């Protein structure tokens, strides 16, 4: 295997494991951001520019920030967290191996691995946009509606309560 | 309130005017770059005392070591030792006249009480020194400034003092010239240089 | 002759590359581009700090630094020596690794974003197909560094500053991206090289076809620059580092060279986003009038960048700082609707492009200006008049 891809693999898995097992919650969040970056690197290695950069923009720029803001708002600074240690850890490893094994076997025994590789589609932004606007327009609108509902719900939940006021 | 952003535009125009004006309009660049340029001090500025002499820093010194200022000084920053001639007779001259600048509070009381117009306020303020122990004590030689210098820094005050002294001088002259039976010497109020005094060099 | 001057850096790079074996050439090409960008923008940073101090000084009726060299020219050198020799204090309870990493995490994305900007004809370091998306993606990573700086200081004030800074940056990302989407829509491509190419040609033979000379382009440019000022934490949006309020907010515990790195990152961000605005709206490296075409392209780009920086400094010297809630109201209630309306106006402009009767350009301009101007006035009146001048009501006082 190419050393670059080996390095990327190690980094991805390592940061994912670190994101689960570090003691400090903020370190975990930052390792999660590193994992997202590595996934973006995989997308870029597959020449999917748009998805790769969108992955960085959305995951590192929004989701990781969201996690981090949640930590900021709900945790005390001086808190020293404990690492999440599940005593029979072999059970966890076993489940992970089981899931990974079933996924790998499903992929390798599917048509993707057997048939010859089709020519790489030019996943340019224009092609993606055209598909979104013609073939996949209904899912797009439904997602937009869902996001709007979520936004409105968040705003409603976060409104200050209009009670009688705190009288001393 | 008109269009949103109109205020911003007005502000931007004003600052642009400031920027451009600062290159040619002295009103838009009011900085006085200190060591090279200095602001003119007002006339009544004062910093620390100085001794006035009329023509000669030793023979013309107006101070007669009466020690009134030493007694009246609130923080007691003046130290005077009267001069004595070789036979021990006190002379009208201070051998030592020290003012400790770290103590002096520029209250001007010494000036107000001096009967001889000998001590006046100087305006020099750039007196920093690195010598902590002796650097802030002004001796008689440092304190003695000429009347011309006094005229320069406090014109109206000095002119008024000079006029008053000249008037008193004239009055004393007139009195001494008049047939006066028992007035051997001119009145002691005269700030004439003590002619008989031979000031010993101060230590 | 003019062409040779224009392509002088490109030819220089090719000449340098020829010295190396062809297997190494891609790597060496990247190294040369990176070194050139860092050198140019590093020195531009130094000049900008001096220009800012002197410019602000003159605006405030004072000369600015003029002691160190003639007219203070060596002041950046003195600043560099000061920053390097200052003691770099790290609080004892600080999170050492993240504290150390935060300034570099600020610099790396901004330097990365310099890679896609076209500085002259054939002079972009890399030309991605989705270059604009790359720019915004790395810009979003800066918020992580702000958080890292604020959290790792273990200081409640720093945390407050970091929270406010992140909130501000997130608020203004949306108007920033939406105002650049209009350009993407009209050009039909995310590649910055193609966006500059779409601004080629001249109206009526003399005025360039820059996007800023269209109603949606002008509005988009102003919105983009406002959002850019907010994204790089510059006055009047410099609440996160308000010197009189939070004493540099999330940067409280930073001193010495780490602070210099943050400072540098902020200025680089300002220059990068100005560069993007120039590429999107002001025609990149293109000349404004047909007669001045012979001036080398990189001179046009850096000239426009200088003008942008001067305007940033001018605005900093003029406007007072916005409060946190005023800032966020402005972003969500005022700028976001305007950017969406701008999109509509851009579409209208694009589709009325087929009109060819006499005076069509004027009609299109009026239509576009009305489409954007009327909501601007209405929103302005609705949001910013009236309240604030009545009697004060206190919610918790009896």
XYZ file of C-alpha atoms in Angstrom:
769
model
C 0.000 0.000 0.000
C 1.061 3.515 -0.675
C 2.654 5.107 2.397
C 0.385 8.135 2.118
C -2.796 6.107 2.262
C -1.398 3.986 5.092
C -0.613 7.128 7.051
C -4.088 8.487 6.395
C -5.639 5.238 7.554
C -3.644 5.231 10.770
C -4.492 8.864 11.424
C -8.207 8.337 10.839
C -8.496 5.287 13.044
C -6.211 6.729 15.676
C -8.096 9.990 15.980
C -11.435 8.145 16.050
C -10.227 5.926 18.898
C -8.806 8.972 20.684
C -12.098 10.821 20.264
C -13.757 8.059 22.237
C -11.231 7.421 24.907
C -9.473 10.627 25.930
C -10.004 11.966 29.397
C -10.592 15.602 28.554
C -13.880 16.236 26.763
C -12.493 19.072 24.686
C -9.615 16.918 23.493
C -12.197 14.368 22.383
C -14.063 16.998 20.403
C -10.861 18.151 18.725
C -9.920 14.588 17.821
C -13.360 14.203 16.289
C -12.594 17.271 14.160
C -9.369 15.615 13.048
C -11.338 12.509 12.077
C -13.664 14.652 9.976
C -10.646 16.209 8.274
C -9.260 12.775 7.463
C -12.574 11.752 5.933
C -12.421 14.876 3.810
C -8.938 13.821 2.762
C -10.386 10.491 1.589
C -12.971 12.304 -0.485
C -10.279 14.480 -2.008
C -8.125 11.458 -2.752
C -11.048 10.095 -4.748
C -11.135 13.368 -6.750
C -14.499 14.349 -5.324
C -13.582 17.979 -4.787
C -17.004 19.309 -4.001
C -17.821 16.676 -1.406
C -14.417 16.964 0.187
C -14.590 20.708 0.642
C -18.230 20.534 1.668
C -17.220 17.949 4.257
C -14.714 20.400 5.718
C -17.124 23.311 5.547
C -19.998 21.448 7.142
C -18.341 19.021 9.505
C -15.354 20.954 10.766
C -16.877 24.369 10.318
C -20.314 23.640 11.719
C -20.740 20.272 13.397
C -17.477 20.361 15.330
C -18.184 23.960 16.325
C -21.615 22.862 17.510
C -20.108 20.126 19.671
C -17.602 22.577 21.012
C -20.199 25.223 21.804
C -22.283 22.631 23.604
C -19.238 21.823 25.743
C -18.549 25.501 26.303
C -22.029 26.269 27.458
C -22.620 23.283 29.693
C -19.268 22.510 31.267
C -17.211 24.186 33.900
C -13.684 25.004 32.878
C -11.958 23.420 35.820
C -13.670 20.077 35.385
C -11.341 17.148 35.022
C -13.268 14.428 33.249
C -12.790 10.729 33.568
C -12.163 8.577 30.530
C -15.074 6.401 29.529
C -13.884 2.945 30.425
C -16.258 0.072 29.910
C -14.973 -2.777 32.027
C -15.491 -5.740 29.704
C -13.868 -3.847 26.859
C -13.388 -7.018 24.878
C -17.142 -6.983 24.298
C -16.890 -3.568 22.639
C -14.003 -4.645 20.455
C -15.934 -7.779 19.535
C -18.990 -5.797 18.461
C -16.840 -3.423 16.428
C -15.108 -6.321 14.688
C -18.481 -7.921 13.980
C -19.896 -4.764 12.415
C -16.741 -4.045 10.425
C -16.565 -7.647 9.275
C -20.141 -7.704 8.039
C -19.686 -4.388 6.201
C -16.452 -5.517 4.554
C -17.903 -8.840 3.516
C -21.019 -7.131 2.146
C -18.957 -4.716 0.068
C -16.471 -7.258 -1.239
C -19.142 -9.710 -2.237
C -21.300 -7.115 -3.972
C -21.322 -6.041 -7.573
C -18.922 -3.199 -6.849
C -15.982 -5.492 -6.223
C -16.774 -8.016 -8.957
C -17.481 -5.846 -11.973
C -14.730 -3.938 -13.728
C -14.474 -0.382 -12.586
C -16.569 2.000 -14.674
C -14.825 5.139 -15.905
C -14.674 7.687 -13.110
C -17.622 10.037 -13.498
C -16.801 13.683 -13.620
C -18.414 14.677 -10.384
C -18.130 18.320 -11.168
C -20.178 20.811 -9.283
C -22.253 21.461 -12.354
C -23.206 17.790 -12.628
C -24.113 17.649 -8.939
C -26.181 20.798 -9.198
C -28.025 19.564 -12.242
C -28.887 16.275 -10.575
C -30.045 18.079 -7.474
C -32.325 20.353 -9.403
C -33.855 17.743 -11.707
C -33.660 14.224 -10.399
C -33.395 14.844 -6.658
C -35.382 18.011 -6.270
C -38.050 16.537 -3.987
C -35.567 15.242 -1.384
C -33.848 18.620 -1.550
C -37.036 20.488 -0.775
C -37.970 18.053 2.004
C -34.556 18.528 3.605
C -34.972 22.288 3.347
C -38.353 22.053 5.027
C -36.917 19.847 7.744
C -34.109 22.306 8.427
C -36.554 25.198 8.592
C -38.721 23.341 11.080
C -35.644 22.524 13.169
C -34.543 26.156 13.127
C -37.963 27.412 14.157
C -38.150 24.794 16.887
C -34.749 25.815 18.225
C -35.714 29.478 18.238
C -38.984 28.692 20.043
C -37.234 26.548 22.627
C -34.589 29.152 23.315
C -36.931 32.088 23.787
C -36.887 33.660 27.255
C -39.954 32.624 29.244
C -42.465 35.421 29.713
C -43.409 34.935 33.333
C -44.358 37.371 36.026
C -40.813 38.463 36.593
C -38.584 37.829 39.567
C -39.867 39.942 42.375
C -37.652 40.032 45.446
C -33.704 59.750 10.635
C -32.988 59.299 6.988
C -31.431 56.499 5.027
C -29.566 53.840 6.973
C -25.912 54.367 6.304
C -26.124 58.132 5.813
C -24.541 58.645 9.182
C -21.759 56.270 8.292
C -21.026 58.181 5.108
C -20.948 61.456 7.003
C -18.546 59.947 9.486
C -16.312 58.628 6.743
C -16.226 62.054 5.102
C -15.226 63.679 8.365
C -12.399 61.257 9.013
C -11.197 61.630 5.446
C -11.140 65.356 6.009
C -9.101 64.792 9.140
C -6.676 62.560 7.291
C -6.126 64.880 4.382
C -6.152 67.985 6.544
C -3.513 66.636 8.849
C -0.958 67.125 6.112
C -1.478 70.820 5.519
C -3.735 72.212 8.222
C -2.112 72.775 11.624
C -5.512 72.582 13.267
C -5.899 68.984 12.133
C -2.569 67.818 13.520
C -2.360 69.188 16.999
C 0.527 67.044 18.190
C 3.523 68.777 19.735
C 6.422 66.382 19.223
C 7.966 66.733 22.600
C 11.719 66.850 22.720
C 11.958 68.740 19.459
C 9.042 71.094 19.988
C 7.683 72.396 23.232
C 4.494 74.111 24.189
C 4.963 77.653 25.472
C 4.447 77.728 29.212
C 1.910 80.191 30.574
C 3.356 83.157 32.319
C 2.425 82.148 35.817
C 3.953 78.710 35.505
C 6.200 77.696 38.307
C 8.302 74.674 39.078
C 10.962 75.212 41.726
C 12.549 78.260 43.409
C 15.588 80.170 42.208
C 17.742 82.961 43.666
C 18.007 86.255 41.821
C 21.244 88.186 41.404
C 21.525 91.603 39.875
C 24.827 91.604 38.011
C 27.224 89.195 39.624
C 26.179 85.776 40.897
C 28.177 86.248 44.042
C 28.399 89.934 44.688
C 24.989 90.759 43.234
C 22.987 88.036 44.989
C 19.950 89.633 46.578
C 19.677 87.030 49.319
C 20.986 88.193 52.702
C 20.544 84.857 54.489
C 17.800 86.165 56.746
C 16.415 82.590 56.920
C 12.775 83.687 56.818
C 12.097 81.371 53.868
C 13.746 78.488 55.683
C 11.437 79.002 58.640
C 8.285 79.478 56.569
C 8.833 76.572 54.183
C 6.120 74.008 55.045
C 8.045 70.844 54.127
C 11.305 72.415 55.303
C 13.211 71.874 52.112
C 15.523 74.912 52.400
C 18.812 74.740 54.272
C 20.693 77.997 54.790
C 24.017 78.642 56.472
C 25.010 82.260 56.783
C 28.449 83.304 55.689
C 30.942 84.596 58.240
C 33.973 86.646 57.560
C 37.393 85.435 58.785
C 36.857 87.063 62.157
C 33.503 85.343 62.713
C 31.211 88.272 62.001
C 28.048 87.202 60.169
C 27.807 88.522 56.623
C 24.723 89.223 54.576
C 25.368 86.321 52.252
C 24.416 82.671 52.381
C 27.397 80.384 52.327
C 25.140 77.401 51.846
C 21.659 77.646 50.302
C 20.284 74.209 49.438
C 16.828 73.350 48.220
C 15.876 69.666 48.142
C 13.739 69.216 45.038
C 12.346 65.885 46.152
C 10.823 67.694 49.144
C 9.853 71.028 47.631
C 6.175 71.204 46.755
C 6.285 74.450 44.752
C 3.903 76.215 47.104
C 5.636 79.576 46.556
C 5.436 80.546 50.248
C 9.172 81.282 50.279
C 8.627 83.795 47.484
C 5.732 85.421 49.286
C 7.625 85.942 52.528
C 10.985 87.060 51.176
C 11.410 90.754 52.103
C 14.227 91.259 49.585
C 12.671 89.821 46.410
C 15.609 87.453 46.440
C 13.892 84.132 45.842
C 11.476 83.676 42.911
C 9.912 80.736 41.142
C 11.677 79.207 38.158
C 9.851 77.393 35.362
C 12.453 74.773 34.464
C 10.965 71.291 34.835
C 13.282 68.971 32.943
C 15.268 68.124 36.035
C 15.364 64.323 35.949
C 18.556 62.788 37.116
C 19.842 59.303 37.703
C 21.584 60.217 40.920
C 19.131 59.365 43.657
C 20.981 60.815 46.579
C 22.550 64.067 45.556
C 21.091 64.731 42.157
C 17.925 66.394 43.382
C 19.531 68.943 45.668
C 20.105 72.339 44.130
C 22.972 74.313 45.605
C 23.406 78.048 45.688
C 25.345 78.091 42.425
C 22.620 76.194 40.620
C 19.924 78.348 42.128
C 21.474 81.725 41.323
C 19.873 83.143 38.167
C 20.281 86.612 36.742
C 17.616 89.271 36.783
C 17.590 89.252 33.005
C 16.618 85.593 33.059
C 13.884 86.420 35.548
C 12.628 89.131 33.209
C 12.579 86.611 30.401
C 10.484 84.005 32.102
C 8.120 86.152 34.136
C 8.012 89.504 32.307
C 5.194 91.259 34.150
C 6.219 89.994 37.560
C 9.855 90.914 37.054
C 8.996 94.279 35.593
C 6.772 95.023 38.544
C 9.485 93.903 40.986
C 12.106 95.966 39.217
C 9.884 99.027 39.222
C 9.175 98.634 42.909
C 12.832 98.155 43.773
C 13.851 101.109 41.643
C 11.231 103.253 43.413
C 12.449 102.163 46.823
C 16.018 102.798 45.757
C 15.132 106.269 44.594
C 13.301 106.964 47.838
C 16.277 105.760 49.871
C 18.653 107.869 47.775
C 16.469 110.883 48.275
C 16.309 110.251 51.977
C 20.054 109.759 52.298
C 20.720 112.914 50.322
C 18.333 114.972 52.433
C 19.917 116.562 55.481
C 19.149 113.768 57.878
C 20.677 114.084 61.301
C 20.986 110.558 62.422
C 20.582 108.277 59.515
C 24.017 106.921 58.971
C 23.223 104.074 56.743
C 20.495 103.589 54.169
C 17.519 101.545 55.373
C 18.085 97.859 55.526
C 15.274 97.272 53.066
C 17.530 98.219 50.221
C 18.547 95.208 48.168
C 21.810 96.885 47.346
C 24.718 94.495 47.083
C 26.410 94.571 50.419
C 29.492 96.453 49.327
C 31.454 95.680 52.435
C 30.827 92.017 52.236
C 33.573 89.895 50.932
C 31.821 86.646 50.414
C 33.999 83.766 51.258
C 33.823 81.011 48.670
C 31.280 78.520 49.824
C 32.320 75.060 50.527
C 7.087 44.078 -23.819
C 3.997 44.580 -21.689
C 3.277 40.892 -21.905
C 6.772 40.002 -20.732
C 6.414 42.281 -17.724
C 3.029 40.821 -17.013
C 4.273 37.238 -17.037
C 7.610 37.928 -15.419
C 6.917 35.916 -12.286
C 5.443 33.001 -14.189
C 8.513 32.867 -16.416
C 10.780 33.176 -13.400
C 9.111 30.215 -11.787
C 9.398 28.122 -14.952
C 13.053 29.026 -15.246
C 13.671 27.972 -11.645
C 11.751 24.753 -12.151
C 13.882 23.828 -15.131
C 16.861 23.381 -12.815
C 15.265 20.370 -11.145
C 14.689 16.814 -12.411
C 11.175 16.315 -13.670
C 10.231 13.837 -10.947
C 10.737 16.542 -8.353
C 9.083 19.306 -10.281
C 5.548 19.172 -8.844
C 6.887 19.314 -5.317
C 9.333 22.100 -6.125
C 6.600 24.014 -7.902
C 4.440 23.880 -4.801
C 7.344 24.935 -2.622
C 8.140 27.899 -4.838
C 4.526 29.063 -4.896
C 4.189 28.691 -1.156
C 7.437 30.522 -0.488
C 6.437 33.345 -2.804
C 3.024 33.733 -1.166
C 4.462 33.720 2.337
C 7.156 36.211 1.408
C 4.798 38.622 -0.325
C 2.054 38.530 2.222
C 4.451 38.547 5.128
C 5.975 41.803 3.972
C 2.529 43.138 3.112
C 1.545 42.350 6.699
C 4.463 44.374 8.013
C 3.607 47.302 5.762
C -0.053 47.049 6.742
C 0.665 47.314 10.440
C 2.653 50.459 9.839
C 0.099 51.896 7.424
C -2.662 51.188 9.887
C -0.937 52.910 12.756
C -0.017 55.930 10.723
C -3.379 56.064 8.982
C -5.301 55.794 12.225
C -3.013 58.385 13.723
C -3.624 60.914 10.980
C -7.354 60.296 11.182
C -7.133 60.971 14.904
C -5.161 64.218 14.461
C -1.818 62.777 15.487
C 1.230 61.721 13.459
C 1.438 58.014 14.283
C 4.809 56.335 14.857
C 7.601 58.471 13.452
C 10.564 57.845 15.727
C 12.035 54.578 14.581
C 13.037 55.355 11.022
C 12.300 58.268 8.727
C 8.494 58.511 8.957
C 8.521 55.456 11.165
C 9.387 53.050 8.342
C 11.413 50.729 10.564
C 8.572 50.441 13.085
C 7.503 46.950 11.928
C 11.059 45.813 12.510
C 10.950 47.188 16.033
C 7.584 45.496 16.571
C 8.982 42.194 15.351
C 11.952 42.414 17.695
C 9.615 43.281 20.563
C 7.297 40.383 19.871
C 10.141 37.926 19.567
C 11.912 38.947 22.731
C 8.862 39.205 24.964
C 8.370 36.496 27.496
C 5.853 33.941 26.310
C 3.796 33.257 29.398
C 1.709 30.122 29.629
C -0.658 29.904 32.611
C 0.048 26.991 34.853
C -3.431 25.476 34.591
C -3.642 26.018 30.856
C -4.076 23.090 28.527
C -0.546 23.102 27.207
C -0.957 21.293 23.931
C -4.016 23.165 22.758
C -2.659 26.478 24.028
C 0.427 25.939 21.928
C -1.512 24.754 18.903
C -4.167 27.461 18.687
C -2.078 30.196 16.984
C -0.795 27.799 14.337
C -4.332 26.564 13.775
C -5.240 30.179 13.057
C -2.423 30.750 10.597
C -2.616 27.528 8.615
C -6.150 27.965 7.224
C -5.539 31.577 6.263
C -2.318 30.697 4.488
C -4.099 27.830 2.759
C -6.785 30.174 1.543
C -4.154 32.291 -0.193
C -3.445 29.390 -2.488
C -6.536 29.724 -4.667
C -6.562 33.449 -5.301
C -5.494 34.539 -8.774
C -2.935 37.289 -8.348
C -2.367 37.952 -11.982
C -2.757 36.372 -15.376
C -1.879 32.653 -14.904
C -0.781 33.397 -11.375
C -2.951 31.358 -9.053
C -1.011 28.813 -7.024
C -3.661 26.131 -7.587
C -6.817 26.429 -9.592
C -9.399 24.118 -8.100
C -12.634 23.404 -9.812
C -14.358 24.276 -6.547
C -11.909 26.956 -5.485
C -14.475 29.202 -3.846
C -15.766 26.331 -1.740
C -12.213 25.552 -0.678
C -11.778 29.137 0.441
C -14.886 29.086 2.603
C -14.107 25.652 3.964
C -10.715 26.665 5.295
C -12.164 29.921 6.527
C -14.586 27.984 8.668
C -11.693 26.220 10.362
C -10.554 29.484 11.904
C -13.404 29.336 14.361
C -11.918 26.178 15.831
C -8.721 28.019 16.600
C -10.631 30.802 18.330
C -12.325 28.255 20.506
C -9.061 26.487 21.217
C -7.448 29.732 22.285
C -10.306 30.671 24.563
C -10.748 27.286 26.172
C -7.161 26.386 26.733
C -6.497 29.565 28.687
C -8.765 28.287 31.477
C -9.914 31.821 32.035
C -13.557 32.769 32.263
C -13.031 36.045 30.457
C -11.233 34.277 27.658
C -14.073 31.807 27.428
C -16.627 34.603 27.194
C -14.561 36.247 24.511
C -14.245 32.994 22.601
C -17.979 32.384 22.780
C -18.762 35.849 21.499
C -16.157 35.535 18.778
C -17.501 32.206 17.558
C -21.087 33.462 17.639
C -20.088 36.497 15.603
C -18.145 34.471 13.060
C -20.968 31.994 12.566
C -23.529 34.783 12.217
C -21.610 36.477 9.463
C -20.591 33.393 7.557
C -24.041 33.160 6.053
C -24.201 36.653 4.503
C -20.622 36.185 3.335
C -21.325 32.967 1.499
C -24.713 34.054 0.194
C -23.374 37.270 -1.262
C -20.723 35.324 -3.140
C -23.314 32.832 -4.367
C -24.767 35.542 -6.601
C -21.462 35.673 -8.466
C -21.396 31.881 -8.753
C -24.918 31.908 -10.078
C -24.160 34.444 -12.769
C -20.819 32.956 -13.724
C -21.897 29.345 -13.522
C -18.675 28.111 -11.957
C -17.033 27.838 -8.556
C -13.549 28.193 -9.977
C -11.961 31.532 -9.184
C -10.026 31.602 -12.423
C -13.239 31.290 -14.401
C -14.919 33.952 -12.291
C -12.162 36.396 -13.192
C -12.417 35.357 -16.830
C -16.143 36.030 -16.830
C -15.355 39.649 -16.033
C -13.379 40.126 -19.219
C -14.326 42.591 -21.903
C -15.413 46.161 -21.698
C -18.808 47.868 -21.752
C -19.080 50.146 -24.699
C -15.402 49.680 -25.291
C -14.110 51.491 -22.234
C -15.605 50.435 -18.859
C -14.704 46.960 -17.643
C -17.383 44.343 -17.134
C -16.689 43.966 -13.483
C -19.482 42.574 -11.398
C -19.373 45.602 -9.163
C -20.702 47.733 -12.015
C -24.061 45.977 -11.864
C -26.691 46.724 -9.226
C -26.564 43.266 -7.689
C -22.785 43.328 -7.863
C -22.542 46.625 -6.045
C -24.926 45.506 -3.332
C -23.225 42.140 -3.158
C -19.823 43.785 -2.865
C -20.934 46.016 -0.010
C -22.593 43.118 1.788
C -19.560 40.923 1.187
C -17.176 43.519 2.548
C -19.327 44.113 5.624
C -19.489 40.406 6.334
C -15.755 40.160 5.685
C -15.057 42.876 8.234
C -17.061 40.872 10.723
C -15.386 37.602 9.840
C -11.904 38.939 10.467
C -12.939 40.562 13.731
C -12.155 44.050 12.580
C -13.704 47.291 13.729
C -16.557 48.027 13.978
C -17.057 44.328 14.643
C -14.076 43.838 16.911
C -16.022 42.943 20.014
C -14.033 39.721 20.538
C -10.885 41.671 20.947
C -12.364 44.844 22.302
C -9.476 46.422 24.058
C -11.577 48.449 26.366
C -13.947 45.661 27.239
C -12.502 42.224 27.279
C -8.841 43.074 26.992
C -8.337 41.046 23.849
C -11.019 38.492 24.734
C -9.927 35.037 23.773
C -6.344 36.215 23.449
C -5.958 37.375 27.034
C -3.387 34.827 28.081
C -1.292 35.082 24.952
C 1.900 37.107 24.902
C 5.052 37.313 22.867
C 5.331 35.399 19.666
C 2.031 33.499 19.991
C 0.192 36.797 20.161
C 2.117 37.955 17.131
C 0.986 34.824 15.302
C -2.659 35.547 16.134
C -2.230 39.116 15.022
C -0.630 37.939 11.812
C -3.459 35.441 11.295
C -6.039 38.165 11.674
C -4.326 40.433 9.168
C -3.789 37.565 6.752
C -7.481 36.749 7.053
C -8.363 40.333 6.280
C -6.122 40.334 3.212
C -7.370 36.942 2.038
C -11.014 37.889 2.231
C -10.298 41.232 0.545
C -8.529 39.288 -2.170
C -11.593 37.111 -2.570
C -13.858 40.144 -2.761
C -11.601 41.626 -5.419
C -11.671 38.381 -7.380
C -15.425 38.026 -7.164
C -16.582 41.569 -7.683
C -13.751 43.848 -8.731
C -12.517 41.829 -11.654
C -9.485 40.226 -10.014
C -6.425 41.273 -11.948
C -8.319 43.020 -14.733
C -7.947 46.677 -15.535
C -10.914 48.990 -14.960
C -10.730 50.875 -18.226
C -9.712 49.669 -21.653
C -6.909 52.171 -21.974
C -4.985 50.912 -18.953
C -4.694 47.356 -20.110
C -0.928 47.533 -20.426
C -0.304 47.777 -16.674
C 0.825 44.337 -15.399
C -2.013 42.287 -13.951
C -0.439 41.661 -10.563
C -0.057 45.412 -10.080
C -3.787 45.804 -10.566
C -4.537 43.067 -8.063
C -2.247 44.421 -5.388
C -3.350 47.953 -6.087
C -6.954 46.984 -5.486
C -5.870 45.064 -2.393
C -4.153 48.197 -1.120
C -7.306 50.216 -1.675
C -9.354 47.613 0.194
C -6.940 47.658 3.108
C -7.017 51.448 3.147
C -10.805 51.365 3.314
C -10.634 48.865 6.169
C -8.337 51.207 8.054
C -10.551 54.171 7.255
C -13.644 52.398 8.562
C -11.762 51.339 11.673
C -10.925 54.936 12.436
C -14.457 56.102 11.906
C -17.012 53.784 13.383
C -17.594 52.858 17.023
C -17.785 49.277 18.062
C -21.015 47.338 17.744
C -22.481 45.611 20.771
C -22.961 41.854 20.637
C -26.723 41.936 20.241
C -26.620 44.804 17.739
C -24.118 42.791 15.745
C -26.227 39.676 15.599
C -29.452 41.556 14.888
C -27.690 43.249 12.014
C -26.568 39.932 10.565
C -29.758 37.985 10.872
C -32.436 40.623 10.420
C -30.817 42.975 7.973
C -28.027 41.385 6.003
C -29.532 37.957 5.460
C -32.771 39.184 3.836
C -30.768 41.593 1.726
C -28.474 38.857 0.458
C -31.436 36.701 -0.462
C -33.052 39.602 -2.304
C -29.709 40.203 -3.991
C -29.889 36.672 -5.371
C -33.248 37.466 -6.914
C -31.918 40.714 -8.326
C -28.959 38.888 -9.871
C -31.320 36.428 -11.515
C -33.468 39.270 -12.860
C -30.375 40.981 -14.253
C -29.211 37.797 -15.874
C -32.509 37.067 -17.543
C -33.092 40.608 -18.738
C -29.722 40.494 -20.399
C -31.456 39.618 -23.651
C -33.158 43.006 -23.843
C -31.628 45.025 -26.592
C -33.862 48.049 -27.086
C -32.298 51.454 -26.727
C -31.661 52.413 -23.161
C -32.001 48.814 -22.033
C -28.976 49.094 -19.791
C -30.453 52.050 -17.930
C -33.781 50.259 -17.458
C -32.052 47.150 -16.208
C -29.999 49.213 -13.813
C -33.057 50.992 -12.472
C -34.913 47.740 -12.090
C -32.055 46.145 -10.206
C -31.479 49.174 -8.042
C -35.173 49.365 -7.154
C -35.313 45.657 -6.423
C -32.507 46.008 -3.899
C -32.939 49.585 -2.797
C -36.567 49.410 -1.737
C -36.102 46.535 0.743
C -32.954 48.245 1.987
C -34.832 51.420 2.816
C -37.829 49.560 4.223
C -35.716 47.266 6.385
C -33.609 50.162 7.530
C -36.632 52.166 8.589
C -38.309 49.196 10.210
C -35.345 47.991 12.207
C -33.386 51.053 13.045
C -35.778 53.884 13.803
C -38.059 54.409 16.680
C -36.875 52.280 19.491
C -34.107 53.387 21.724
C -35.455 56.885 22.106
C -38.391 56.250 24.402
C -38.395 55.986 28.170
C -36.314 53.111 29.429
C -38.107 50.077 30.798
C -36.272 47.840 33.211
C -37.157 44.228 33.265
C -35.837 43.245 36.663
C -35.751 46.437 38.667
C -38.802 47.064 40.776
